[in-house]
Short mmCIF file of C-alpha atoms in Angstrom, two decimals:
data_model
loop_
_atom_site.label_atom_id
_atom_site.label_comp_id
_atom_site.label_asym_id
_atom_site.label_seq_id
_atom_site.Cartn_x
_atom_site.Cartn_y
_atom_site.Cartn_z
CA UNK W 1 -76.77 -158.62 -91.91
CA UNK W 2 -80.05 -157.02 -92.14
CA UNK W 3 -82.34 -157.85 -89.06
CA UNK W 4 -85.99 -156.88 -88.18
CA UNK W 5 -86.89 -157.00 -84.09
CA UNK W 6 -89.89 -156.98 -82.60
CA UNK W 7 -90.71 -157.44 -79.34
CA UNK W 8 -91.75 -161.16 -79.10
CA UNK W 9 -94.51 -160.74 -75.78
CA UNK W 10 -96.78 -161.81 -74.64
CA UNK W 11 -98.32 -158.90 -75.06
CA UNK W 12 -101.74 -158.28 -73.27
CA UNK W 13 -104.40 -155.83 -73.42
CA UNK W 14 -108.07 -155.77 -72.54
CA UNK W 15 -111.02 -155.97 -75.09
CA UNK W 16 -111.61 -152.27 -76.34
CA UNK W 17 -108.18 -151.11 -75.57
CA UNK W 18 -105.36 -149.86 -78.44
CA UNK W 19 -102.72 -152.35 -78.83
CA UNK W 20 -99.49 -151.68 -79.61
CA UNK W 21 -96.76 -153.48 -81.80
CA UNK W 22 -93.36 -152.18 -82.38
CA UNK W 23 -90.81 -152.82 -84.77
CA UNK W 24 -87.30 -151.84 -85.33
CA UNK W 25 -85.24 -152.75 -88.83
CA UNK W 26 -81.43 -152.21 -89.40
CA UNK W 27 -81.06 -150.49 -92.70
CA UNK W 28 -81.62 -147.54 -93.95
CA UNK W 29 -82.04 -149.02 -97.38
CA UNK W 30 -85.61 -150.53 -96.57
CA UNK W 31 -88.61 -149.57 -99.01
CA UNK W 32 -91.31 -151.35 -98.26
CA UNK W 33 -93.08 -152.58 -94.79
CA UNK W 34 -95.67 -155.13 -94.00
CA UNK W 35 -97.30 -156.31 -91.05
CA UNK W 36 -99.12 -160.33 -91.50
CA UNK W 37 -100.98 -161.79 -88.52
CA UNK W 38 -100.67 -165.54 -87.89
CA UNK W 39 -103.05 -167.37 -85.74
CA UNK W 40 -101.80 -171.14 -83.79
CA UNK W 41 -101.34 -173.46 -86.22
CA UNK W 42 -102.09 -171.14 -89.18
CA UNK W 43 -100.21 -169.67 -92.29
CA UNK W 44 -99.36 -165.73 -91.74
CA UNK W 45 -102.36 -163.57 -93.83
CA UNK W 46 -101.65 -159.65 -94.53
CA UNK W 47 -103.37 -157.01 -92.78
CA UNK W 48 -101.37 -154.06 -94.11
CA UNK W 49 -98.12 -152.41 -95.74
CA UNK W 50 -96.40 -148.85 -95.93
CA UNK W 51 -93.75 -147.31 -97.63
CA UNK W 52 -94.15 -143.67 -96.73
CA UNK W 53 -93.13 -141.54 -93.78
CA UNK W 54 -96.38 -140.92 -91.58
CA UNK W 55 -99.18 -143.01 -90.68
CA UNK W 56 -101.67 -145.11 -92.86
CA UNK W 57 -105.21 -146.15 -91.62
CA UNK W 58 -107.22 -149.61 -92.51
CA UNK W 59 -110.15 -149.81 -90.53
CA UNK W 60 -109.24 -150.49 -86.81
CA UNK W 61 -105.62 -150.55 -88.55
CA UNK W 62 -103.19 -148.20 -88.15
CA UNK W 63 -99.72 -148.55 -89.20
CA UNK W 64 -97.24 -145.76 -88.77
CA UNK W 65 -93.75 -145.07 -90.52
CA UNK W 66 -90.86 -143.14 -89.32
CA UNK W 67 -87.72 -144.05 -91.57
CA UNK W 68 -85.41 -141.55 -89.58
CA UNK W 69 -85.71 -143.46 -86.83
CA UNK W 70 -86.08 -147.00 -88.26
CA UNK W 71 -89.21 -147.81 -86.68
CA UNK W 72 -92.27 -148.94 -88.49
CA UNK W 73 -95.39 -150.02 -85.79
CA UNK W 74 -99.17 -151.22 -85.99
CA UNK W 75 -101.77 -149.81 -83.91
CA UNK W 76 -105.14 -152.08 -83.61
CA UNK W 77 -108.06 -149.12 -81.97
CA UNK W 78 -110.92 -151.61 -80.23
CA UNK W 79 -108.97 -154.48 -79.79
CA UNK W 80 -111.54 -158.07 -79.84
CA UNK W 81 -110.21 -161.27 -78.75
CA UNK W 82 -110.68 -162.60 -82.36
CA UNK W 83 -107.21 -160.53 -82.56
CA UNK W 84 -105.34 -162.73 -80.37
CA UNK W 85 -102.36 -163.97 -82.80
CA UNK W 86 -98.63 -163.32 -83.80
CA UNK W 87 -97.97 -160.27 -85.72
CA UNK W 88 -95.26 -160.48 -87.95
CA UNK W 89 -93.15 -157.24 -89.34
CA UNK W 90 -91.16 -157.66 -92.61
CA UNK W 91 -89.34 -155.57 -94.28
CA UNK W 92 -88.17 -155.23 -98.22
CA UNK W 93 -85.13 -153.94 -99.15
CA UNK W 94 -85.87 -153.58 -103.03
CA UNK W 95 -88.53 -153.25 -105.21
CA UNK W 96 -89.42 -156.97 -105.76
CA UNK W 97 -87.05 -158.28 -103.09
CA UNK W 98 -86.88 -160.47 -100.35
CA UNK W 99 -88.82 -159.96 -97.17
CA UNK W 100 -87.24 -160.24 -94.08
CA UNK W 101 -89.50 -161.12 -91.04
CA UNK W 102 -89.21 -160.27 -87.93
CA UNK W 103 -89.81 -162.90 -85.17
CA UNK W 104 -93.39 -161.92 -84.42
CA UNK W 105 -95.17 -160.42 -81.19
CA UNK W 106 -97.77 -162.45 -79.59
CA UNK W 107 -100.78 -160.41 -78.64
CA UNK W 108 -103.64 -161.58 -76.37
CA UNK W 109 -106.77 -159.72 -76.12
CA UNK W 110 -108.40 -160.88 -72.61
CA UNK W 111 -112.30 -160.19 -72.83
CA UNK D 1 -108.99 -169.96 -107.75
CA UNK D 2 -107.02 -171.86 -104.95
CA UNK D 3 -104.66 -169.51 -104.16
CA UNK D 4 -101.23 -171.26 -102.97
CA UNK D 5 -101.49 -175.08 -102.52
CA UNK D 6 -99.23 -177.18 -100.10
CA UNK D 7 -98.78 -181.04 -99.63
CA UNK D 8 -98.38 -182.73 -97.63
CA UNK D 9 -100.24 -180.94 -94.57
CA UNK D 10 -98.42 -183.36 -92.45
CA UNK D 11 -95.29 -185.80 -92.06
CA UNK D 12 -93.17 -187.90 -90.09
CA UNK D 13 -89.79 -189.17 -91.72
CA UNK D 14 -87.21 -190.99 -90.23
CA UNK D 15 -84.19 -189.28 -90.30
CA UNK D 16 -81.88 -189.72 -93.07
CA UNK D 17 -85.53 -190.40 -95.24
CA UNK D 18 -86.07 -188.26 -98.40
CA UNK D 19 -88.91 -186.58 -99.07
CA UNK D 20 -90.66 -183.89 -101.45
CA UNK D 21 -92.61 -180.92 -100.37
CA UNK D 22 -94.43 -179.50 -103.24
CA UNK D 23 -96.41 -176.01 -103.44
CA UNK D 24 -98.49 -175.02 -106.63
CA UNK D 25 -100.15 -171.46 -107.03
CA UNK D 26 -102.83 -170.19 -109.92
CA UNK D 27 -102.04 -166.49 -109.26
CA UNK D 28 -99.75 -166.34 -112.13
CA UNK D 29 -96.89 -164.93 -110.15
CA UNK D 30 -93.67 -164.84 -110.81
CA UNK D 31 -91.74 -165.56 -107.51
CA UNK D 32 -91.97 -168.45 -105.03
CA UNK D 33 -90.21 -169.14 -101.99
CA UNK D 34 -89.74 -171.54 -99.88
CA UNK D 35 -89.90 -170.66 -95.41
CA UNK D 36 -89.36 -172.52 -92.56
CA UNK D 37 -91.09 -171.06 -89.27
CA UNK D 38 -89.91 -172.38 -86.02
CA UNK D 39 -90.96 -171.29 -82.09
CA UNK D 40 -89.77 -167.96 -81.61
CA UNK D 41 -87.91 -167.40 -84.55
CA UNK D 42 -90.19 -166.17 -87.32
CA UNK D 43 -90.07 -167.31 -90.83
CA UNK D 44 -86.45 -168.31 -92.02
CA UNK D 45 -85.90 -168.19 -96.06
CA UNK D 46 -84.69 -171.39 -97.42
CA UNK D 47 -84.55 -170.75 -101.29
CA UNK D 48 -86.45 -168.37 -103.33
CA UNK D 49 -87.01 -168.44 -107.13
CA UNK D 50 -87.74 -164.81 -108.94
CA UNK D 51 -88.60 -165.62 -112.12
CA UNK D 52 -89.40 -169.53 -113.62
CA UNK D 53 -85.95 -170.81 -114.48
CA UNK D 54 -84.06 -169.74 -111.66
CA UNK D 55 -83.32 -170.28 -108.19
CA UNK D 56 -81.82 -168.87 -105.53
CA UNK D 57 -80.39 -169.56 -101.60
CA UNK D 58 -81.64 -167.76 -98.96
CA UNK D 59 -80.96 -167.86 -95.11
CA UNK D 60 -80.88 -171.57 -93.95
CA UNK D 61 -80.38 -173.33 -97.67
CA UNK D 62 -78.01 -176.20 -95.70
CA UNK D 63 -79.97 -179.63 -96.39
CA UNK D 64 -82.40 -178.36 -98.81
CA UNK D 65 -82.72 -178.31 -102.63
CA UNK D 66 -85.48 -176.79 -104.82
CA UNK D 67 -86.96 -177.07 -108.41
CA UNK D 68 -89.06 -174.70 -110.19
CA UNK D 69 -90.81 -176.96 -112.30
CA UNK D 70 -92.73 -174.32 -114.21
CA UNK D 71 -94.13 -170.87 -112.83
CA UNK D 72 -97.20 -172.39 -110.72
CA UNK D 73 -94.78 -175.10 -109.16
CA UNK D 74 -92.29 -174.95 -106.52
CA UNK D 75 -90.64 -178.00 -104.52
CA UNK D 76 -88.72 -177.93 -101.91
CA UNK D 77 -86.52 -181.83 -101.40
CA UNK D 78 -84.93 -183.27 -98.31
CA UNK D 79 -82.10 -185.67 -99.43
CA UNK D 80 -81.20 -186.76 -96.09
CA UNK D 81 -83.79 -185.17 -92.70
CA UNK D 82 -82.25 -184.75 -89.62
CA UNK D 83 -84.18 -183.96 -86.70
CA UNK D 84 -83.12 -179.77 -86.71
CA UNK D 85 -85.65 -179.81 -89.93
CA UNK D 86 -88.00 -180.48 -87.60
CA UNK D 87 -90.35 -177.24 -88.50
CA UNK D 88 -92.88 -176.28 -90.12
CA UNK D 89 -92.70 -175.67 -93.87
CA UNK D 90 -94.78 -172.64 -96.19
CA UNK D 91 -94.24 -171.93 -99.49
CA UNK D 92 -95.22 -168.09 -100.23
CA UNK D 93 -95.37 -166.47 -104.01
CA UNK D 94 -95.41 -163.22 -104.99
CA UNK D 95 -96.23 -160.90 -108.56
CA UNK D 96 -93.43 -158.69 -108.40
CA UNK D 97 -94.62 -156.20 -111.27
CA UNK D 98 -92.32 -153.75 -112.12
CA UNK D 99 -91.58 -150.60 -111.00
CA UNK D 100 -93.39 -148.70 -108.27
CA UNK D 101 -96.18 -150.87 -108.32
CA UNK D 102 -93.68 -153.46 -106.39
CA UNK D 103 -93.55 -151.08 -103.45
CA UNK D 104 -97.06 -152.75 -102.44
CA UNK D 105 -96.02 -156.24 -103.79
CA UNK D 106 -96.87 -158.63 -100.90
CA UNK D 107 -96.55 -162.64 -100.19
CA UNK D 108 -99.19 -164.98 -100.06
CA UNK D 109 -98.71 -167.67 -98.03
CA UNK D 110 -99.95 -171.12 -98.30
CA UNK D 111 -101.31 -173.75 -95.32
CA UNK D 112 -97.95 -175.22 -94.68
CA UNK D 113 -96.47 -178.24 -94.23
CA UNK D 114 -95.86 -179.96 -90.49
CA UNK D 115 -92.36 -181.68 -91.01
CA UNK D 116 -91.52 -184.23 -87.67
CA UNK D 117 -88.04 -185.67 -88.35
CA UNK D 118 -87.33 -188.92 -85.34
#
């Protein structure tokens, strides 16, 4: 069975610090990776994908890729309290296939 | 341009009620599925639909069914609730174009649906 794990927190940081999130995913097969952010009581929104080895940069967004070692993570540089939320990783295993989501890490950014 | 639609936002059914969840998007794409999110456990995939005119199952299909009416419309029916469908419902679509294009092919997600079963 394919399974994406993250780290389900709290995790914590202080405004203007780098936070974070890790993911792991169990096959080797995987293509495509995308990391959503879900506020309380709100539907999950993207904020970025990857699908190559290395590290791809969105504004304060960072996400990072390393297929060898099945590990895909998001890096948020000057972290605000308007990014306290879940983060949810998912993972494709075909072009135009199901995602599978991990369970989501809560971050809290404390001003 | 609405995006992905959802109604109800809210219900409370009795269990062994039936009821209807229907999701409608304008994006012209292709695939629709159906989640259900619960605490701690991420999004769960009910049934998913590829293409208009099919359906499929995906992780937790026990006690669902779906229809794809057309390609903008996507319902997901309880015959019977029970109180472990207690969750909350979204309904996500999706263009999948072809070829490497689909490598960046994400899910948008609609408000969702707040499903209390007594």
């Amino acid at each position: 069975q394919k399974e994406v794990e993250q780290n389900s927190g709290p995790l914590s940081v202080p405004e203007g610090a780098i936070a974070s999130l890790n993911c792991t995913y169990s096959d080797r097969g995987s293509q495509s990776f995308f990391w959503y952010r879900q506020y309380s009581g709100k539907s999950p929104e993207l904020i970025m994908f990857i699908y190559s080895n290395g590290d791809k940069e969105d504004g304060r967004f960072t996400a990072q890729l390393n297929k060898a070692s099945q590990y895909v993570s998001l890096l948020i540089r000057d972290s605000q309290p308007s990014d306290s939320a879940t983060y949810l990783c998912a993972v494709t295993y075909n072009q135009g296939g199901k995602l599978i989501f991990g369970q989501g890490t809560e971050l809290s950014v404390k001003p | 341009n609405a995006g992905v639609t959802q109604t109800p936002k809210f219900q409370v059914l009795k269990t062994g009620q039936s009821m209807t969840l229907q999701c409608a998007q304008d994006m012209n794409h292709n695939s629709m599925y159906w989640y259900r999110q619960d605490p701690g456990m991420g999004l769960r995939l009910i049934y998913y639909s590829a293409s208009e005119g099919t359906t499929d199952k995906g992780e937790v299909p026990n006690g669902y069914n779906v229809s794809r009416l057309n390609k903008r419309e996507f319902s997901l029916r309880l015959e019977s609730a029970a109180p472990s469908q207690t969750s909350v419902y979204f309904c996500a679509s999706r263009e999948t174009p072809p070829g490497l294009a689909a490598l960046g092919d994400t899910q948008y997600f609609g408000p969702g649906t707040r499903l209390t079963v007594l």
